[in-house]
mmCIF file of C-alpha atoms in Angstrom:
data_model
loop_
_atom_site.group_PDB
_atom_site.id
_atom_site.type_symbol
_atom_site.label_atom_id
_atom_site.label_comp_id
_atom_site.label_asym_id
_atom_site.label_seq_id
_atom_site.Cartn_x
_atom_site.Cartn_y
_atom_site.Cartn_z
ATOM 1 C CA UNK A 16 0.158 -0.032 0.254
ATOM 2 C CA UNK A 17 1.718 3.173 -0.832
ATOM 3 C CA UNK A 18 0.340 6.373 1.168
ATOM 4 C CA UNK A 19 0.553 9.769 -0.428
ATOM 5 C CA UNK A 20 -0.197 13.112 0.765
ATOM 6 C CA UNK A 21 -2.287 15.174 -1.821
ATOM 7 C CA UNK A 22 -1.437 18.931 -0.526
ATOM 8 C CA UNK A 23 -3.401 18.603 3.262
ATOM 9 C CA UNK A 24 -4.815 15.126 2.239
ATOM 10 C CA UNK A 25 -3.621 12.198 2.865
ATOM 11 C CA UNK A 26 -5.145 8.990 0.555
ATOM 12 C CA UNK A 27 -3.809 5.535 -0.198
ATOM 13 C CA UNK A 28 -3.910 2.899 -3.164
ATOM 14 C CA UNK A 29 -3.444 -0.764 -2.658
ATOM 15 C CA UNK A 30 -1.702 -2.676 -4.890
ATOM 16 C CA UNK A 31 -1.706 -6.231 -6.021
ATOM 17 C CA UNK A 32 1.505 -7.565 -7.340
ATOM 18 C CA UNK A 33 1.698 -11.107 -7.804
ATOM 19 C CA UNK A 34 4.808 -13.326 -8.993
ATOM 20 C CA UNK A 35 3.314 -13.907 -12.721
ATOM 21 C CA UNK A 36 3.551 -9.869 -12.970
ATOM 22 C CA UNK A 37 7.336 -10.245 -12.964
ATOM 23 C CA UNK A 38 7.751 -12.024 -16.562
ATOM 24 C CA UNK A 39 5.019 -9.606 -18.146
ATOM 25 C CA UNK A 40 7.427 -6.585 -17.126
ATOM 26 C CA UNK A 41 10.344 -8.030 -18.578
ATOM 27 C CA UNK A 42 8.615 -9.207 -21.974
ATOM 28 C CA UNK A 43 9.593 -13.320 -21.575
ATOM 29 C CA UNK A 44 7.487 -16.210 -21.604
ATOM 30 C CA UNK A 45 8.222 -18.396 -18.963
ATOM 31 C CA UNK A 46 9.314 -22.302 -19.342
ATOM 32 C CA UNK A 47 8.253 -22.580 -15.459
ATOM 33 C CA UNK A 48 6.118 -21.536 -13.336
ATOM 34 C CA UNK A 49 5.839 -17.345 -12.751
ATOM 35 C CA UNK A 50 6.262 -18.155 -8.846
ATOM 36 C CA UNK A 51 9.489 -20.651 -9.660
ATOM 37 C CA UNK A 52 10.954 -17.874 -12.605
ATOM 38 C CA UNK A 53 10.282 -14.936 -9.740
ATOM 39 C CA UNK A 54 12.104 -16.812 -7.216
ATOM 40 C CA UNK A 55 15.012 -18.012 -9.260
ATOM 41 C CA UNK A 56 15.591 -13.926 -10.927
ATOM 42 C CA UNK A 57 15.024 -12.764 -7.044
ATOM 43 C CA UNK A 58 17.984 -14.940 -6.239
ATOM 44 C CA UNK A 59 20.120 -14.550 -9.521
ATOM 45 C CA UNK A 60 19.427 -18.185 -10.366
ATOM 46 C CA UNK A 61 17.572 -18.179 -13.462
ATOM 47 C CA UNK A 62 19.327 -20.283 -16.657
ATOM 48 C CA UNK A 63 18.791 -19.310 -20.260
ATOM 49 C CA UNK A 64 16.477 -22.036 -20.871
ATOM 50 C CA UNK A 65 13.941 -21.225 -18.039
ATOM 51 C CA UNK A 66 12.598 -18.602 -20.790
ATOM 52 C CA UNK A 67 11.849 -17.278 -24.204
ATOM 53 C CA UNK A 68 12.427 -13.481 -24.989
ATOM 54 C CA UNK A 69 9.722 -11.871 -27.038
ATOM 55 C CA UNK A 70 11.240 -9.181 -28.561
ATOM 56 C CA UNK A 71 15.469 -8.516 -27.290
ATOM 57 C CA UNK A 72 14.926 -4.725 -28.042
ATOM 58 C CA UNK A 73 12.537 -3.951 -25.354
ATOM 59 C CA UNK A 74 13.583 -6.702 -23.331
ATOM 60 C CA UNK A 75 16.630 -5.331 -22.542
ATOM 61 C CA UNK A 76 15.208 -1.818 -21.998
ATOM 62 C CA UNK A 77 13.137 -3.573 -19.495
ATOM 63 C CA UNK A 78 15.958 -5.309 -17.475
ATOM 64 C CA UNK A 79 17.561 -2.025 -16.854
ATOM 65 C CA UNK A 80 14.500 -0.947 -14.346
ATOM 66 C CA UNK A 81 13.358 -4.374 -13.137
ATOM 67 C CA UNK A 82 15.901 -4.602 -10.046
ATOM 68 C CA UNK A 83 15.129 -1.382 -8.790
ATOM 69 C CA UNK A 84 10.949 -2.305 -9.648
ATOM 70 C CA UNK A 85 11.808 -5.071 -7.462
ATOM 71 C CA UNK A 86 12.907 -3.207 -4.575
ATOM 72 C CA UNK A 87 9.176 -1.153 -5.214
ATOM 73 C CA UNK A 88 7.894 -1.362 -1.690
ATOM 74 C CA UNK A 89 11.426 0.597 -0.370
ATOM 75 C CA UNK A 90 12.127 2.641 -2.874
ATOM 76 C CA UNK A 91 8.944 4.644 -4.745
ATOM 77 C CA UNK A 92 9.087 8.015 -3.784
ATOM 78 C CA UNK A 93 5.987 9.526 -6.142
ATOM 79 C CA UNK A 94 2.457 8.886 -7.445
ATOM 80 C CA UNK A 95 -0.408 10.288 -9.284
ATOM 81 C CA UNK A 96 -2.475 10.217 -12.675
ATOM 82 C CA UNK A 97 -0.375 8.818 -15.574
ATOM 83 C CA UNK A 98 -0.074 11.278 -18.180
ATOM 84 C CA UNK A 99 0.688 8.562 -21.409
ATOM 85 C CA UNK A 100 2.910 11.269 -22.510
ATOM 86 C CA UNK A 101 3.553 9.448 -26.301
ATOM 87 C CA UNK A 102 3.623 6.372 -25.391
ATOM 88 C CA UNK A 103 -0.096 4.206 -26.033
ATOM 89 C CA UNK A 104 -0.550 2.497 -22.496
ATOM 90 C CA UNK A 105 -3.744 1.699 -21.176
ATOM 91 C CA UNK A 106 -3.314 2.648 -17.322
ATOM 92 C CA UNK A 107 -4.318 5.049 -14.893
ATOM 93 C CA UNK A 108 -1.861 6.135 -12.174
ATOM 94 C CA UNK A 109 2.423 5.382 -12.332
ATOM 95 C CA UNK A 110 4.246 5.313 -9.356
ATOM 96 C CA UNK A 111 8.279 4.745 -9.168
ATOM 97 C CA UNK A 112 11.230 7.290 -8.554
ATOM 98 C CA UNK A 113 13.729 9.024 -11.062
ATOM 99 C CA UNK A 114 14.839 5.574 -12.726
ATOM 100 C CA UNK A 115 11.652 3.965 -13.412
ATOM 101 C CA UNK A 116 7.411 4.539 -13.680
ATOM 102 C CA UNK A 117 5.578 1.190 -12.701
ATOM 103 C CA UNK A 118 1.668 2.280 -15.064
ATOM 104 C CA UNK A 119 -1.050 0.988 -13.020
ATOM 105 C CA UNK A 120 -4.805 0.299 -13.680
ATOM 106 C CA UNK A 121 -7.544 1.578 -11.141
ATOM 107 C CA UNK A 122 -9.989 -1.711 -10.572
ATOM 108 C CA UNK A 123 -13.721 -0.720 -12.009
ATOM 109 C CA UNK A 124 -15.171 -1.631 -7.835
ATOM 110 C CA UNK A 125 -12.371 0.487 -5.914
ATOM 111 C CA UNK A 126 -10.536 3.190 -7.496
ATOM 112 C CA UNK A 127 -8.202 2.869 -4.590
ATOM 113 C CA UNK A 128 -6.950 -0.581 -5.376
ATOM 114 C CA UNK A 129 -5.023 -0.852 -8.897
ATOM 115 C CA UNK A 130 -3.187 -3.644 -10.007
ATOM 116 C CA UNK A 131 0.261 -2.879 -12.478
ATOM 117 C CA UNK A 132 0.341 -3.234 -15.507
ATOM 118 C CA UNK A 133 3.574 -2.429 -17.640
ATOM 119 C CA UNK A 134 6.711 -0.297 -16.500
ATOM 120 C CA UNK A 135 8.977 2.323 -17.910
ATOM 121 C CA UNK A 136 12.555 3.374 -18.051
ATOM 122 C CA UNK A 137 11.641 6.783 -17.205
ATOM 123 C CA UNK A 138 11.524 9.514 -14.263
ATOM 124 C CA UNK A 139 8.305 8.970 -12.668
ATOM 125 C CA UNK A 140 8.015 12.886 -12.501
ATOM 126 C CA UNK A 141 7.478 13.419 -16.283
ATOM 127 C CA UNK A 142 5.172 10.613 -16.463
ATOM 128 C CA UNK A 143 2.677 11.642 -13.449
ATOM 129 C CA UNK A 144 0.537 14.656 -13.101
ATOM 130 C CA UNK A 145 -0.072 15.877 -10.576
ATOM 131 C CA UNK A 146 2.684 14.326 -8.638
ATOM 132 C CA UNK A 147 2.319 13.450 -4.907
ATOM 133 C CA UNK A 148 5.040 12.367 -2.151
ATOM 134 C CA UNK A 149 4.851 9.078 -1.313
ATOM 135 C CA UNK A 150 4.824 9.313 2.465
ATOM 136 C CA UNK A 151 5.232 5.720 3.666
ATOM 137 C CA UNK A 152 4.775 2.250 2.059
ATOM 138 C CA UNK A 153 3.005 -1.136 3.510
ATOM 139 C CA UNK A 154 2.936 -4.411 2.591
ATOM 140 C CA UNK A 155 1.379 -7.592 3.805
ATOM 141 C CA UNK A 156 1.632 -11.038 1.986
ATOM 142 C CA UNK A 157 -1.681 -11.415 -0.363
ATOM 143 C CA UNK A 158 -3.567 -13.812 1.836
ATOM 144 C CA UNK A 159 -3.739 -11.511 4.741
ATOM 145 C CA UNK A 160 -6.281 -8.934 5.763
ATOM 146 C CA UNK A 161 -4.143 -6.118 7.490
ATOM 147 C CA UNK A 162 -0.896 -4.451 6.167
ATOM 148 C CA UNK A 163 1.785 -5.814 8.918
ATOM 149 C CA UNK A 164 4.977 -4.100 7.644
ATOM 150 C CA UNK A 165 6.319 -0.192 7.126
ATOM 151 C CA UNK A 166 9.161 -0.336 4.775
ATOM 152 C CA UNK A 167 9.322 3.059 3.927
ATOM 153 C CA UNK A 168 8.570 6.483 5.942
ATOM 154 C CA UNK A 169 9.540 9.776 4.614
ATOM 155 C CA UNK A 170 11.905 11.656 6.324
ATOM 156 C CA UNK A 171 10.030 14.788 5.848
ATOM 157 C CA UNK A 172 6.915 14.193 7.018
ATOM 158 C CA UNK A 173 6.222 14.533 10.531
ATOM 159 C CA UNK A 174 3.182 11.875 10.667
ATOM 160 C CA UNK A 175 2.125 13.589 14.288
ATOM 161 C CA UNK A 176 0.457 16.236 12.661
ATOM 162 C CA UNK A 177 -1.607 14.463 10.071
ATOM 163 C CA UNK A 178 -4.634 12.846 10.374
ATOM 164 C CA UNK A 179 -4.492 9.170 8.896
ATOM 165 C CA UNK A 180 -8.441 8.448 7.650
ATOM 166 C CA UNK A 181 -10.143 5.628 9.818
ATOM 167 C CA UNK A 182 -10.676 3.614 6.910
ATOM 168 C CA UNK A 183 -7.072 3.358 6.207
ATOM 169 C CA UNK A 184 -5.881 2.768 10.081
ATOM 170 C CA UNK A 185 -8.758 0.086 9.563
ATOM 171 C CA UNK A 186 -6.343 -1.940 7.321
ATOM 172 C CA UNK A 187 -3.430 -1.477 9.346
ATOM 173 C CA UNK A 188 -2.442 -3.554 12.343
ATOM 174 C CA UNK A 189 -2.337 -1.348 15.672
ATOM 175 C CA UNK A 190 2.184 -2.282 15.351
ATOM 176 C CA UNK A 191 2.215 -0.670 12.208
ATOM 177 C CA UNK A 192 -0.213 2.159 12.906
ATOM 178 C CA UNK A 193 2.178 3.187 16.087
ATOM 179 C CA UNK A 194 5.172 2.716 14.249
ATOM 180 C CA UNK A 195 3.791 4.910 11.487
ATOM 181 C CA UNK A 196 2.317 7.877 13.772
ATOM 182 C CA UNK A 197 3.643 7.192 17.176
ATOM 183 C CA UNK A 198 1.291 10.128 18.930
ATOM 184 C CA UNK A 199 -1.640 7.482 18.803
ATOM 185 C CA UNK A 200 -2.303 5.845 21.273
ATOM 186 C CA UNK A 201 -5.114 2.930 22.188
ATOM 187 C CA UNK A 202 -8.057 5.585 22.752
ATOM 188 C CA UNK A 203 -7.740 6.958 19.333
ATOM 189 C CA UNK A 204 -7.423 3.883 17.667
ATOM 190 C CA UNK A 205 -10.899 2.631 19.084
ATOM 191 C CA UNK A 206 -12.735 6.109 17.982
#
């Protein structure tokens, strides 16, 4: 989950990252399961016969960005509406940092819920308008109900001065909420 600050308003976006997205981002077809391919790639143990390259030019281009994007839960700094400048990509939003932009589509039933559709080797600030700073990133296992780990917290924000919406607090463990906003006591959590 990416928590952003739009002016004085705090908003959030839940993004489903599945291991099957990884091979799609690279523009390859795997000969093994997407889960196995992802685990081997993260461990640096992929073999040439594990996959088929669909387009060498685009795959090489994507390889330049994929390892930054795998660490998106730690290094994404900006999020916003995708501007689709010159490239026809069906995306609603983009997030990332100065080295990459991950494009996202929103689910129609929940506009704060997204899934990744692509990756660009481009500074996200040139791809999203308006762009807003990501102030915190939370993670959880896809099977878990609550976000149970804070992997990034901006040092430029005084979290005790911001209001965390109740619907956002409701999807975090108490431990994560207290990690983000230490001034929140149990009484405030129950309100």
